[in-house]
Short mmCIF file of C-alpha atoms in Angstrom, two decimals:
data_model
loop_
_atom_site.label_atom_id
_atom_site.label_comp_id
_atom_site.label_asym_id
_atom_site.label_seq_id
_atom_site.Cartn_x
_atom_site.Cartn_y
_atom_site.Cartn_z
CA MET A 1 199.45 -93.93 -19.25
CA LEU A 2 200.78 -90.86 -17.45
CA ASN A 3 203.88 -89.07 -18.74
CA PRO A 4 206.75 -88.35 -16.37
CA LEU A 5 207.03 -84.73 -15.20
CA SER A 6 210.20 -84.18 -17.24
CA LYS A 7 208.23 -84.70 -20.47
CA VAL A 8 205.48 -82.18 -19.69
CA GLN A 9 207.43 -79.41 -17.92
CA ASN A 10 208.26 -77.51 -21.13
CA LEU A 11 204.72 -77.47 -22.56
CA LYS A 12 203.26 -74.01 -23.02
CA ASP A 13 200.60 -73.04 -20.51
CA PRO A 14 197.49 -72.22 -22.55
CA ILE A 15 196.15 -70.02 -19.75
CA LYS A 16 199.21 -67.76 -19.89
CA MET A 17 199.38 -67.53 -23.68
CA PHE A 18 198.03 -64.33 -25.22
CA THR A 19 195.72 -65.36 -28.00
CA ALA A 20 193.09 -63.59 -30.03
CA ASN A 21 190.06 -65.11 -31.71
CA PHE A 22 189.71 -64.74 -35.47
CA ASP A 23 186.13 -65.09 -36.78
CA ILE A 24 185.36 -65.28 -40.52
CA ALA A 25 182.04 -64.29 -42.13
CA PHE A 26 181.56 -64.75 -45.89
CA LYS A 27 179.17 -62.53 -47.82
CA ALA A 28 175.69 -63.91 -48.55
CA GLY A 29 175.67 -65.60 -51.94
CA SER A 30 179.37 -66.43 -51.84
CA PRO A 31 180.09 -70.03 -52.91
CA LEU A 32 182.29 -70.27 -49.82
CA VAL A 33 179.22 -70.15 -47.54
CA SER A 34 178.36 -73.72 -48.57
CA LYS A 35 182.00 -74.92 -48.73
CA ILE A 36 183.38 -73.60 -45.43
CA ASP A 37 181.40 -73.82 -42.20
CA THR A 38 182.25 -70.69 -40.21
CA GLU A 39 179.34 -70.98 -37.77
CA ASN A 40 181.44 -72.35 -34.90
CA LEU A 41 184.88 -71.47 -36.23
CA ALA A 42 187.02 -69.23 -34.05
CA LEU A 43 190.68 -69.49 -35.00
CA ARG A 44 193.37 -68.82 -32.38
CA CYS A 45 195.88 -66.19 -33.46
CA GLN A 46 199.26 -66.75 -31.85
CA THR A 47 201.23 -63.98 -33.55
CA PHE A 48 199.91 -61.01 -35.51
CA GLY A 49 200.58 -57.37 -36.20
CA LEU A 50 198.05 -54.60 -35.99
CA PRO A 51 196.87 -53.18 -39.32
CA LYS A 52 198.42 -49.96 -40.55
CA ILE A 53 196.77 -46.59 -41.19
CA THR A 54 198.57 -44.37 -43.67
CA GLY A 55 197.63 -40.70 -43.93
CA ASP A 56 198.45 -38.82 -47.12
CA LYS A 57 199.81 -35.31 -46.90
CA THR A 58 199.66 -32.43 -49.33
CA VAL A 59 202.49 -29.91 -49.32
CA VAL A 60 201.63 -26.33 -50.38
CA GLN A 61 203.94 -23.33 -50.71
CA TRP A 62 202.31 -20.29 -49.13
CA GLY A 63 204.13 -17.00 -48.77
CA GLY A 64 207.43 -18.77 -49.33
CA PHE A 65 206.80 -21.26 -46.56
CA GLU A 66 205.97 -24.91 -46.86
CA ARG A 67 202.61 -25.85 -45.31
CA ARG A 68 201.46 -29.42 -44.85
CA TYR A 69 197.81 -30.46 -45.00
CA ALA A 70 196.28 -33.83 -44.27
CA GLY A 71 194.96 -35.89 -47.14
CA LYS A 72 192.97 -39.10 -47.19
CA GLN A 73 193.54 -42.13 -44.98
CA THR A 74 194.50 -45.40 -46.58
CA ARG A 75 193.42 -48.44 -44.62
CA ALA A 76 194.07 -51.15 -47.21
CA GLY A 77 196.93 -53.53 -46.79
CA ASP A 78 198.14 -56.96 -45.86
CA TRP A 79 197.80 -58.69 -42.50
CA SER A 80 200.09 -61.47 -41.31
CA VAL A 81 198.89 -63.92 -38.69
CA LYS A 82 200.09 -67.19 -37.21
CA ILE A 83 197.22 -69.57 -36.37
CA THR A 84 197.30 -72.74 -34.31
CA GLU A 85 196.23 -75.75 -36.37
CA VAL A 86 194.15 -78.58 -34.95
CA TRP A 87 195.08 -82.24 -35.11
CA ASP A 88 192.89 -83.09 -38.15
CA ASN A 89 194.25 -80.31 -40.46
CA SER A 90 190.77 -78.83 -40.85
CA ILE A 91 192.16 -75.26 -40.73
CA THR A 92 194.65 -76.08 -43.48
CA GLU A 93 191.73 -77.43 -45.53
CA ILE A 94 189.70 -74.22 -44.96
CA PHE A 95 192.47 -71.98 -46.30
CA LYS A 96 193.16 -74.31 -49.24
CA THR A 97 189.46 -74.16 -50.19
CA TRP A 98 189.42 -70.37 -49.77
CA LEU A 99 192.48 -69.93 -52.01
CA ASN A 100 190.95 -72.21 -54.65
CA CYS A 101 187.70 -70.21 -54.69
CA TYR A 102 189.11 -67.04 -56.19
CA HIS A 103 191.48 -68.65 -58.67
CA ASN A 104 190.67 -71.98 -60.26
CA TYR A 105 194.17 -73.16 -61.07
CA LYS A 106 192.83 -75.96 -63.32
CA ASN A 107 191.07 -73.73 -65.87
CA GLY A 108 192.58 -70.33 -65.02
CA THR A 109 189.34 -68.52 -64.13
CA ILE A 110 189.25 -65.82 -61.48
CA SER A 111 186.10 -64.99 -59.46
CA LEU A 112 184.55 -61.61 -58.68
CA LEU A 113 185.40 -59.90 -55.36
CA ASP A 114 182.07 -60.71 -53.61
CA ALA A 115 182.49 -64.43 -54.37
CA TYR A 116 185.66 -64.90 -52.35
CA THR A 117 186.07 -62.10 -49.80
CA ALA A 118 185.03 -62.18 -46.16
CA THR A 119 184.76 -59.95 -43.16
CA VAL A 120 187.18 -60.97 -40.42
CA ASN A 121 186.66 -59.96 -36.80
CA VAL A 122 189.67 -60.25 -34.50
CA THR A 123 188.84 -60.10 -30.79
CA MET A 124 192.03 -58.98 -29.10
CA VAL A 125 190.63 -58.36 -25.64
CA ASN A 126 187.52 -60.15 -24.44
CA PRO A 127 186.72 -59.68 -20.73
CA ASP A 128 183.81 -62.14 -21.08
CA VAL A 129 186.23 -65.09 -20.91
CA TYR A 130 187.21 -64.23 -17.31
CA GLU A 131 185.16 -65.12 -14.26
CA PRO A 132 184.78 -62.85 -12.36
CA LYS A 133 184.98 -60.14 -15.02
CA PRO A 134 187.87 -57.74 -14.47
CA ASP A 135 186.87 -54.13 -13.75
CA GLY A 136 187.67 -51.48 -16.35
CA ILE A 137 188.62 -53.85 -19.18
CA LYS A 138 186.53 -53.39 -22.31
CA ARG A 139 186.31 -55.63 -25.35
CA TYR A 140 188.62 -54.55 -28.19
CA ASP A 141 188.11 -55.74 -31.75
CA ILE A 142 189.61 -55.20 -35.18
CA ARG A 143 187.30 -55.76 -38.15
CA LEU A 144 188.88 -56.29 -41.59
CA PHE A 145 186.71 -55.99 -44.72
CA ASP A 146 187.06 -57.60 -48.19
CA VAL A 147 189.58 -60.09 -46.83
CA PHE A 148 191.14 -62.94 -48.79
CA PRO A 149 194.26 -65.05 -48.25
CA THR A 150 197.26 -64.33 -50.48
CA ASP A 151 199.87 -66.60 -48.91
CA VAL A 152 199.47 -69.67 -46.73
CA THR A 153 202.51 -71.55 -45.47
CA PHE A 154 201.27 -75.00 -44.63
CA PRO A 155 202.61 -76.49 -41.41
CA THR A 156 205.67 -78.60 -40.91
CA ILE A 157 204.80 -81.59 -38.79
CA GLU A 158 207.26 -82.84 -36.18
CA ALA A 159 205.99 -86.14 -34.83
CA SER A 160 208.30 -86.05 -31.80
CA SER A 161 207.40 -82.48 -30.78
CA SER A 162 204.71 -81.36 -28.37
CA ASN A 163 204.72 -77.81 -29.76
CA PRO A 164 201.51 -76.67 -31.44
CA VAL A 165 201.31 -76.93 -35.22
CA GLU A 166 200.95 -73.47 -36.74
CA LEU A 167 199.95 -71.93 -40.09
CA ASP A 168 201.51 -68.69 -41.31
CA ILE A 169 198.89 -66.75 -43.26
CA GLN A 170 199.04 -63.49 -45.20
CA LEU A 171 195.64 -61.87 -45.81
CA SER A 172 194.82 -58.88 -48.00
CA TYR A 173 192.07 -56.42 -47.00
CA ASN A 174 190.54 -53.25 -48.44
CA TYR A 175 189.83 -51.41 -45.17
CA PHE A 176 189.46 -51.96 -41.43
CA LEU A 177 187.90 -50.53 -38.29
CA MET A 178 189.34 -50.74 -34.76
CA GLY A 179 187.95 -50.44 -31.23
CA ASP A 180 185.20 -47.84 -30.82
CA GLU A 181 184.89 -47.36 -34.62
CA ILE A 182 182.99 -50.67 -34.77
CA ASP A 183 179.27 -50.35 -34.00
#
C-alpha cells in the first residue's frame, strides 16, 4: 500500500546526506576474526569529529628570552561517531561482541591488545561513488590504529518514527593517519 505524500515528505533524502563509510579490519589471529564478519561490513557514519593531533612544546630560556621548540606529536585519543543501525540490530550485536572480547564480565579476565583491537578506515570523500566522476576530487581517508570501543549507547527504538535508528559509539585509538599520509 502506498503512503500519502504527507507521511513521506519529512523523510531525510539519503542522496543529500553526508555520510562516511567506516570499515573495520581485525588483526590476524584475533578471536574477533571468527566472531565478527567484517568482509562486507561498511558502517555509515552520520556524525563524527576528526581526530586530534597534539604537539608538545619545550620552553627554553636563552639569553633571558623564552624560546619555544616543538616536541613530539601525540595522535592517541578517543573518537566519537554516530552510526546508522539496520533493522535487525546486527550492528548493535557487533559492538556488543567487540566489547565482550576484551573484558569477560563473567570471570573478570582482560585480553591482550592484539586480541581485541582493529584498524578502522574512514572514507570521508570517495569520488568513486559518483557517475560521472567529478573532476579534481580525490579520495580522503582517515585510518585509526589499535582501535577498540569504550562506550556504546544502544539505540532507543521509536516504533512510530521514520527516523533512522542510530548508535552513539566512543572508540579509543593509539594513533592515526590522514589523507596523503596513508599509502
